[in-house]
PDB file of C-alpha atoms and ligand atoms in Angstrom:
ATOM      1  CA  ASP A   1      18.517   5.871  14.430  1.00 57.00           C
ATOM      2  CA  ALA A   2      17.257   2.744  12.678  1.00 62.00           C
ATOM      3  CA  GLY A   3      19.912   0.769  14.579  1.00 63.00           C
ATOM      4  CA  ALA A   4      20.001  -2.954  13.955  1.00 64.00           C
ATOM      5  CA  GLN A   5      17.377  -2.774  11.202  1.00 75.00           C
ATOM      6  CA  ARG A   6      19.328  -0.602   8.806  1.00 72.00           C
ATOM      7  CA  ASP A   7      20.887  -3.354   6.720  1.00 78.00           C
ATOM      8  CA  ARG A   8      18.018  -5.808   6.818  1.00 87.00           C
ATOM      9  CA  ALA A   9      15.798  -6.514   3.831  1.00 92.00           C
ATOM     10  CA  VAL A  10      12.711  -8.630   3.227  1.00 95.00           C
ATOM     11  CA  SER A  11      12.693 -10.261  -0.218  1.00 96.00           C
ATOM     12  CA  ALA A  12       9.667 -10.637  -2.485  1.00 97.00           C
ATOM     13  CA  GLN A  13       9.935 -14.377  -1.922  1.00 97.00           C
ATOM     14  CA  GLU A  14       9.639 -13.908   1.835  1.00 97.00           C
ATOM     15  CA  TRP A  15       6.491 -11.798   1.391  1.00 97.00           C
ATOM     16  CA  LEU A  16       4.894 -14.412  -0.865  1.00 98.00           C
ATOM     17  CA  HIS A  17       5.806 -17.002   1.735  1.00 98.00           C
ATOM     18  CA  LYS A  18       4.113 -15.000   4.510  1.00 97.00           C
ATOM     19  CA  TRP A  19       0.910 -14.949   2.446  1.00 98.00           C
ATOM     20  CA  ALA A  20       1.139 -18.656   1.647  1.00 98.00           C
ATOM     21  CA  GLU A  21       1.641 -19.502   5.338  1.00 98.00           C
ATOM     22  CA  GLY A  22      -1.100 -17.160   6.516  1.00 97.00           C
ATOM     23  CA  LYS A  23       1.443 -15.094   8.505  1.00 96.00           C
ATOM     24  CA  THR A  24      -0.413 -11.889   7.810  1.00 96.00           C
ATOM     25  CA  GLY A  25      -0.830 -10.467  11.293  1.00 93.00           C
ATOM     26  CA  PHE A  26      -0.611  -6.987   9.747  1.00 95.00           C
ATOM     27  CA  HIS A  27      -3.980  -7.418   8.054  1.00 96.00           C
ATOM     28  CA  GLN A  28      -6.757  -5.550   9.868  1.00 96.00           C
ATOM     29  CA  GLU A  29     -10.090  -7.210   9.291  1.00 96.00           C
ATOM     30  CA  GLN A  30     -12.027  -4.248  10.664  1.00 95.00           C
ATOM     31  CA  GLY A  31     -10.041  -1.690   8.692  1.00 95.00           C
ATOM     32  CA  HIS A  32      -7.698   0.882  10.166  1.00 97.00           C
ATOM     33  CA  PRO A  33      -9.080   3.288  12.794  1.00 96.00           C
ATOM     34  CA  LEU A  34      -6.722   6.043  11.609  1.00 97.00           C
ATOM     35  CA  LEU A  35      -8.289   6.053   8.148  1.00 97.00           C
ATOM     36  CA  ARG A  36     -11.692   6.596   9.734  1.00 96.00           C
ATOM     37  CA  LYS A  37     -10.236   9.317  11.923  1.00 98.00           C
ATOM     38  CA  TYR A  38      -8.461  11.199   9.135  1.00 97.00           C
ATOM     39  CA  LEU A  39     -10.791  10.444   6.234  1.00 97.00           C
ATOM     40  CA  ASP A  40     -11.687  14.135   5.906  1.00 97.00           C
ATOM     41  CA  VAL A  41      -8.019  15.036   5.535  1.00 96.00           C
ATOM     42  CA  LEU A  42      -7.672  12.507   2.730  1.00 97.00           C
ATOM     43  CA  LEU A  43     -10.830  13.553   0.907  1.00 97.00           C
ATOM     44  CA  ASN A  44     -10.785  17.242   1.765  1.00 93.00           C
ATOM     45  CA  GLY A  45     -14.398  17.649   0.684  1.00 95.00           C
ATOM     46  CA  ARG A  46     -13.740  16.177  -2.747  1.00 96.00           C
ATOM     47  CA  SER A  47     -15.708  13.364  -4.383  1.00 97.00           C
ATOM     48  CA  GLY A  48     -14.928  10.851  -7.112  1.00 98.00           C
ATOM     49  CA  LEU A  49     -11.210  10.762  -6.301  1.00 98.00           C
ATOM     50  CA  ARG A  50      -8.528   8.408  -7.583  1.00 98.00           C
ATOM     51  CA  ILE A  51      -6.944   6.859  -4.507  1.00 98.00           C
ATOM     52  CA  PHE A  52      -3.782   4.769  -4.449  1.00 98.00           C
ATOM     53  CA  PHE A  53      -2.981   1.932  -2.028  1.00 99.00           C
ATOM     54  CA  PRO A  54       0.727   1.091  -2.381  1.00 98.00           C
ATOM     55  CA  LEU A  55       1.663  -2.410  -1.123  1.00 98.00           C
ATOM     56  CA  CYS A  56      -2.044  -2.934  -0.580  1.00 98.00           C
ATOM     57  CA  GLY A  57      -2.277  -6.517   0.681  1.00 98.00           C
ATOM     58  CA  LYS A  58      -5.995  -7.201   1.031  1.00 98.00           C
ATOM     59  CA  ALA A  59      -6.770  -3.992   2.899  1.00 98.00           C
ATOM     60  CA  VAL A  60     -10.512  -3.756   3.466  1.00 98.00           C
ATOM     61  CA  GLU A  61     -10.292   0.052   3.293  1.00 98.00           C
ATOM     62  CA  MET A  62     -10.110  -0.344  -0.491  1.00 98.00           C
ATOM     63  CA  LYS A  63     -13.719  -1.490  -0.454  1.00 98.00           C
ATOM     64  CA  TRP A  64     -14.757   1.326   1.915  1.00 97.00           C
ATOM     65  CA  LEU A  65     -13.416   3.996  -0.390  1.00 98.00           C
ATOM     66  CA  ALA A  66     -14.806   2.367  -3.523  1.00 98.00           C
ATOM     67  CA  ASP A  67     -18.226   2.192  -1.831  1.00 98.00           C
ATOM     68  CA  MET A  68     -17.960   5.947  -1.199  1.00 97.00           C
ATOM     69  CA  GLY A  69     -17.668   6.496  -4.937  1.00 98.00           C
ATOM     70  CA  HIS A  70     -13.911   6.778  -5.318  1.00 98.00           C
ATOM     71  CA  HIS A  71     -11.747   4.902  -7.782  1.00 98.00           C
ATOM     72  CA  VAL A  72      -9.216   2.713  -5.982  1.00 98.00           C
ATOM     73  CA  VAL A  73      -5.929   1.461  -7.412  1.00 98.00           C
ATOM     74  CA  GLY A  74      -3.635  -0.865  -5.474  1.00 98.00           C
ATOM     75  CA  ALA A  75      -0.236  -2.485  -6.024  1.00 98.00           C
ATOM     76  CA  GLU A  76       0.773  -5.790  -4.471  1.00 98.00           C
ATOM     77  CA  ILE A  77       3.217  -8.572  -5.366  1.00 98.00           C
ATOM     78  CA  SER A  78       1.095 -11.338  -3.855  1.00 98.00           C
ATOM     79  CA  GLU A  79      -1.568 -12.548  -6.251  1.00 98.00           C
ATOM     80  CA  GLN A  80      -2.991 -14.618  -3.400  1.00 98.00           C
ATOM     81  CA  ALA A  81      -3.574 -11.430  -1.365  1.00 98.00           C
ATOM     82  CA  LEU A  82      -5.465  -9.815  -4.238  1.00 98.00           C
ATOM     83  CA  ARG A  83      -7.616 -12.874  -4.897  1.00 98.00           C
ATOM     84  CA  GLU A  84      -8.424 -13.111  -1.197  1.00 98.00           C
ATOM     85  CA  PHE A  85      -9.406  -9.443  -1.244  1.00 98.00           C
ATOM     86  CA  PHE A  86     -11.979  -9.912  -3.993  1.00 98.00           C
ATOM     87  CA  SER A  87     -13.344 -13.175  -2.629  1.00 98.00           C
ATOM     88  CA  GLU A  88     -13.562 -11.991   1.004  1.00 98.00           C
ATOM     89  CA  GLN A  89     -15.246  -8.754  -0.071  1.00 98.00           C
ATOM     90  CA  GLY A  90     -17.619 -10.716  -2.324  1.00 98.00           C
ATOM     91  CA  LEU A  91     -16.623  -8.750  -5.409  1.00 98.00           C
ATOM     92  CA  PRO A  92     -16.567 -10.303  -8.878  1.00 98.00           C
ATOM     93  CA  TYR A  93     -13.477  -9.373 -10.909  1.00 98.00           C
ATOM     94  CA  ARG A  94     -11.670 -10.022 -14.141  1.00 98.00           C
ATOM     95  CA  GLU A  95      -7.956 -10.168 -14.829  1.00 98.00           C
ATOM     96  CA  GLU A  96      -5.936  -8.768 -17.681  1.00 97.00           C
ATOM     97  CA  PRO A  97      -2.269  -8.482 -18.572  1.00 98.00           C
ATOM     98  CA  VAL A  98      -0.696  -5.041 -18.151  1.00 97.00           C
ATOM     99  CA  PRO A  99       0.653  -3.613 -21.401  1.00 93.00           C
ATOM    100  CA  GLY A 100       4.304  -2.677 -20.925  1.00 91.00           C
ATOM    101  CA  ILE A 101       4.941  -4.746 -17.765  1.00 96.00           C
ATOM    102  CA  PRO A 102       5.880  -8.348 -18.612  1.00 95.00           C
ATOM    103  CA  GLY A 103       4.363 -10.848 -16.168  1.00 95.00           C
ATOM    104  CA  ALA A 104       2.169  -8.281 -14.449  1.00 98.00           C
ATOM    105  CA  LYS A 105      -1.592  -8.482 -14.321  1.00 98.00           C
ATOM    106  CA  VAL A 106      -4.351  -6.232 -13.163  1.00 98.00           C
ATOM    107  CA  LEU A 107      -7.330  -7.629 -11.256  1.00 98.00           C
ATOM    108  CA  GLN A 108     -10.264  -5.327 -11.716  1.00 98.00           C
ATOM    109  CA  SER A 109     -13.695  -5.410 -10.071  1.00 98.00           C
ATOM    110  CA  THR A 110     -16.398  -5.928 -12.678  1.00 97.00           C
ATOM    111  CA  SER A 111     -17.926  -2.651 -11.560  1.00 96.00           C
ATOM    112  CA  GLY A 112     -14.622  -1.089 -12.644  1.00 95.00           C
ATOM    113  CA  ASN A 113     -13.863   0.995  -9.570  1.00 98.00           C
ATOM    114  CA  ILE A 114     -11.146  -1.172  -7.982  1.00 98.00           C
ATOM    115  CA  SER A 115      -8.013  -2.009 -10.003  1.00 98.00           C
ATOM    116  CA  LEU A 116      -5.306  -3.986  -8.266  1.00 98.00           C
ATOM    117  CA  TYR A 117      -1.958  -4.396  -9.994  1.00 98.00           C
ATOM    118  CA  CYS A 118      -0.166  -7.619  -9.280  1.00 98.00           C
ATOM    119  CA  CYS A 119       3.488  -6.659  -9.729  1.00 98.00           C
ATOM    120  CA  SER A 120       6.268  -4.950  -7.841  1.00 98.00           C
ATOM    121  CA  ILE A 121       5.412  -1.351  -7.099  1.00 98.00           C
ATOM    122  CA  TYR A 122       8.724  -0.389  -8.713  1.00 98.00           C
ATOM    123  CA  ASP A 123       7.387  -1.613 -12.074  1.00 98.00           C
ATOM    124  CA  LEU A 124       4.659   1.029 -12.007  1.00 98.00           C
ATOM    125  CA  SER A 125       4.757   4.602 -13.268  1.00 98.00           C
ATOM    126  CA  SER A 126       2.202   7.323 -13.934  1.00 98.00           C
ATOM    127  CA  ALA A 127       2.237   6.199 -17.583  1.00 97.00           C
ATOM    128  CA  VAL A 128       0.654   2.911 -16.443  1.00 97.00           C
ATOM    129  CA  VAL A 129      -1.523   3.862 -13.463  1.00 97.00           C
ATOM    130  CA  GLY A 130      -2.041   7.598 -13.917  1.00 98.00           C
ATOM    131  CA  LYS A 131      -1.833  10.094 -11.056  1.00 98.00           C
ATOM    132  CA  PHE A 132      -3.737  10.152  -7.777  1.00 98.00           C
ATOM    133  CA  ASP A 133      -5.688  12.620  -5.667  1.00 98.00           C
ATOM    134  CA  GLY A 134      -5.002  10.668  -2.501  1.00 98.00           C
ATOM    135  CA  VAL A 135      -2.692   7.994  -1.105  1.00 98.00           C
ATOM    136  CA  TRP A 136      -3.283   5.713   1.896  1.00 98.00           C
ATOM    137  CA  ASP A 137       0.131   4.481   3.012  1.00 98.00           C
ATOM    138  CA  ARG A 138      -0.283   1.995   5.853  1.00 98.00           C
ATOM    139  CA  GLY A 139       2.127  -0.912   6.057  1.00 97.00           C
ATOM    140  CA  ALA A 140       3.766   0.372   2.886  1.00 98.00           C
ATOM    141  CA  LEU A 141       6.652   2.789   3.582  1.00 97.00           C
ATOM    142  CA  VAL A 142       7.354   0.813   6.770  1.00 96.00           C
ATOM    143  CA  ALA A 143       7.496  -2.409   4.701  1.00 97.00           C
ATOM    144  CA  VAL A 144       9.787  -1.006   2.005  1.00 97.00           C
ATOM    145  CA  ASN A 145      13.385  -2.151   2.451  1.00 96.00           C
ATOM    146  CA  PRO A 146      15.459   0.731   3.856  1.00 94.00           C
ATOM    147  CA  CYS A 147      17.731   0.632   0.773  1.00 94.00           C
ATOM    148  CA  ASP A 148      14.685   1.269  -1.467  1.00 96.00           C
ATOM    149  CA  ARG A 149      13.108   4.130   0.484  1.00 96.00           C
ATOM    150  CA  GLN A 150      14.380   6.938  -1.703  1.00 97.00           C
ATOM    151  CA  ARG A 151      13.222   5.186  -4.844  1.00 98.00           C
ATOM    152  CA  TYR A 152       9.844   4.476  -3.281  1.00 98.00           C
ATOM    153  CA  ALA A 153       9.329   8.083  -2.157  1.00 98.00           C
ATOM    154  CA  SER A 154      10.317   9.447  -5.577  1.00 98.00           C
ATOM    155  CA  LEU A 155       7.876   7.078  -7.247  1.00 98.00           C
ATOM    156  CA  MET A 156       5.066   8.082  -4.887  1.00 98.00           C
ATOM    157  CA  ILE A 157       5.732  11.771  -5.486  1.00 98.00           C
ATOM    158  CA  SER A 158       5.630  11.142  -9.252  1.00 98.00           C
ATOM    159  CA  LEU A 159       2.189   9.521  -8.870  1.00 98.00           C
ATOM    160  CA  MET A 160       0.628  12.466  -7.046  1.00 98.00           C
ATOM    161  CA  GLU A 161      -1.605  15.100  -8.582  1.00 97.00           C
ATOM    162  CA  LYS A 162      -0.925  18.689  -7.605  1.00 94.00           C
ATOM    163  CA  ASN A 163      -3.471  18.877  -4.786  1.00 93.00           C
ATOM    164  CA  SER A 164      -3.292  15.325  -3.555  1.00 96.00           C
ATOM    165  CA  SER A 165      -3.272  14.246   0.098  1.00 97.00           C
ATOM    166  CA  TYR A 166      -0.984  11.528   1.424  1.00 97.00           C
ATOM    167  CA  LEU A 167      -1.917   9.799   4.654  1.00 98.00           C
ATOM    168  CA  LEU A 168       1.047   7.927   6.094  1.00 97.00           C
ATOM    169  CA  VAL A 169       0.946   5.597   9.085  1.00 97.00           C
ATOM    170  CA  THR A 170       4.217   4.803  10.852  1.00 94.00           C
ATOM    171  CA  VAL A 171       4.935   3.298  14.237  1.00 91.00           C
ATOM    172  CA  ILE A 172       7.188   4.733  16.941  1.00 88.00           C
ATOM    173  CA  TYR A 173       9.275   2.179  18.853  1.00 87.00           C
ATOM    174  CA  ASP A 174      12.858   1.346  19.742  1.00 86.00           C
ATOM    175  CA  PRO A 175      14.297  -0.404  16.642  1.00 84.00           C
ATOM    176  CA  ASN A 176      17.044  -1.951  18.766  1.00 84.00           C
ATOM    177  CA  LYS A 177      14.464  -3.727  20.893  1.00 85.00           C
ATOM    178  CA  HIS A 178      11.800  -4.696  18.367  1.00 82.00           C
ATOM    179  CA  LYS A 179      12.142  -6.379  14.982  1.00 80.00           C
ATOM    180  CA  GLY A 180       9.268  -4.555  13.359  1.00 76.00           C
ATOM    181  CA  PRO A 181       6.698  -3.790  11.904  1.00 79.00           C
ATOM    182  CA  PRO A 182       9.153  -4.559   9.300  1.00 85.00           C
ATOM    183  CA  PHE A 183      11.186  -1.370   9.451  1.00 92.00           C
ATOM    184  CA  TYR A 184      11.447   1.649  11.685  1.00 93.00           C
ATOM    185  CA  VAL A 185      11.100   4.960   9.817  1.00 94.00           C
ATOM    186  CA  PRO A 186      12.066   7.950  11.949  1.00 92.00           C
ATOM    187  CA  GLU A 187      10.172  11.186  11.491  1.00 93.00           C
ATOM    188  CA  SER A 188      13.337  13.006  10.361  1.00 94.00           C
ATOM    189  CA  GLU A 189      13.654  10.535   7.493  1.00 95.00           C
ATOM    190  CA  ILE A 190      10.024  11.009   6.471  1.00 96.00           C
ATOM    191  CA  ARG A 191      10.716  14.728   6.243  1.00 96.00           C
ATOM    192  CA  SER A 192      13.798  14.275   4.110  1.00 96.00           C
ATOM    193  CA  LEU A 193      12.092  11.712   1.838  1.00 97.00           C
ATOM    194  CA  PHE A 194       8.927  13.711   1.209  1.00 94.00           C
ATOM    195  CA  GLY A 195      10.131  17.249   1.853  1.00 84.00           C
TER     196      GLY A 195
HETATM  197  N1  SAH B   1      -0.971  -2.232   3.262  1.00 95.93           N
HETATM  198  C1  SAH B   1      -1.463  -3.545   3.618  1.00 95.93           C
HETATM  199  C2  SAH B   1      -0.361  -4.607   3.599  1.00 95.93           C
HETATM  200  C3  SAH B   1       0.841  -4.330   4.451  1.00 95.93           C
HETATM  201  S1  SAH B   1       2.093  -5.587   4.454  1.00 95.93           S
HETATM  202  C4  SAH B   1      -2.176  -3.498   4.937  1.00 95.93           C
HETATM  203  O1  SAH B   1      -2.217  -2.439   5.556  1.00 95.93           O
HETATM  204  O2  SAH B   1      -2.711  -4.518   5.369  1.00 95.93           O
HETATM  205  C5  SAH B   1       3.092  -5.154   3.048  1.00 95.93           C
HETATM  206  C6  SAH B   1       2.599  -5.773   1.759  1.00 95.93           C
HETATM  207  O3  SAH B   1       3.446  -5.338   0.710  1.00 95.93           O
HETATM  208  C7  SAH B   1       2.602  -7.296   1.708  1.00 95.93           C
HETATM  209  O4  SAH B   1       1.326  -7.751   1.357  1.00 95.93           O
HETATM  210  C8  SAH B   1       3.640  -7.639   0.631  1.00 95.93           C
HETATM  211  O5  SAH B   1       3.285  -8.807  -0.102  1.00 95.93           O
HETATM  212  C9  SAH B   1       3.631  -6.395  -0.227  1.00 95.93           C
HETATM  213  N2  SAH B   1       4.882  -6.044  -0.942  1.00 95.93           N
HETATM  214  C10 SAH B   1       6.154  -6.144  -0.467  1.00 95.93           C
HETATM  215  N3  SAH B   1       7.023  -5.662  -1.361  1.00 95.93           N
HETATM  216  C11 SAH B   1       6.306  -5.239  -2.433  1.00 95.93           C
HETATM  217  C12 SAH B   1       6.651  -4.620  -3.683  1.00 95.93           C
HETATM  218  N4  SAH B   1       7.921  -4.362  -4.020  1.00 95.93           N
HETATM  219  N5  SAH B   1       5.651  -4.303  -4.541  1.00 95.93           N
HETATM  220  C13 SAH B   1       4.354  -4.569  -4.223  1.00 95.93           C
HETATM  221  N6  SAH B   1       3.971  -5.147  -3.060  1.00 95.93           N
HETATM  222  C14 SAH B   1       4.927  -5.481  -2.181  1.00 95.93           C
END
């Protein structure tokens, strides 16, 4: 039971504010140990994959995977987060508008293997970003407002290739005692969302 969290929501404005204030305790400078641990499950022996990072922040794992020869695509509403990603990783990039999404832009490494869309994830579709062989969902489903979970899951499913792998990180805790990470997602709900 999601308890007290069920009717809460975090607005886009609040996320931008967190970035502006440097309240980004979720960011892991050393990368996530679970991605290292389950990398083989994500890649499954395949090379040159297209890998999606929903709600990507400035996750350093995007650079790891690009360095391994994969093509990384991310989605993030905070332009500041994306600029910090490229500058902290020492990667030159260019920016372009996204045809079909007013106000959106894509920041792309000059080498071409990291493309980060600055827009709401709900503005994206496979027509814009294509489909993916793998998804790294850390701090994404758990950050989606509970009222948007179904929409989010349907979108993610629509972005997956037939044989894609989806690595999802959630956190188990008592939602009546702790405020976050933003939202508690019980295992039963994960099963009903993703089938
Ligand atoms: N996955 C990253 C960031 C997790 S925090 C990591 O592991 O570090 C969640 C991020 O989602 C924040 O950076 C926030 O700005 C972004 N975000 C929130 N709502 C969004 C939306 N609708 N579309 C795209 N990004 C969003």
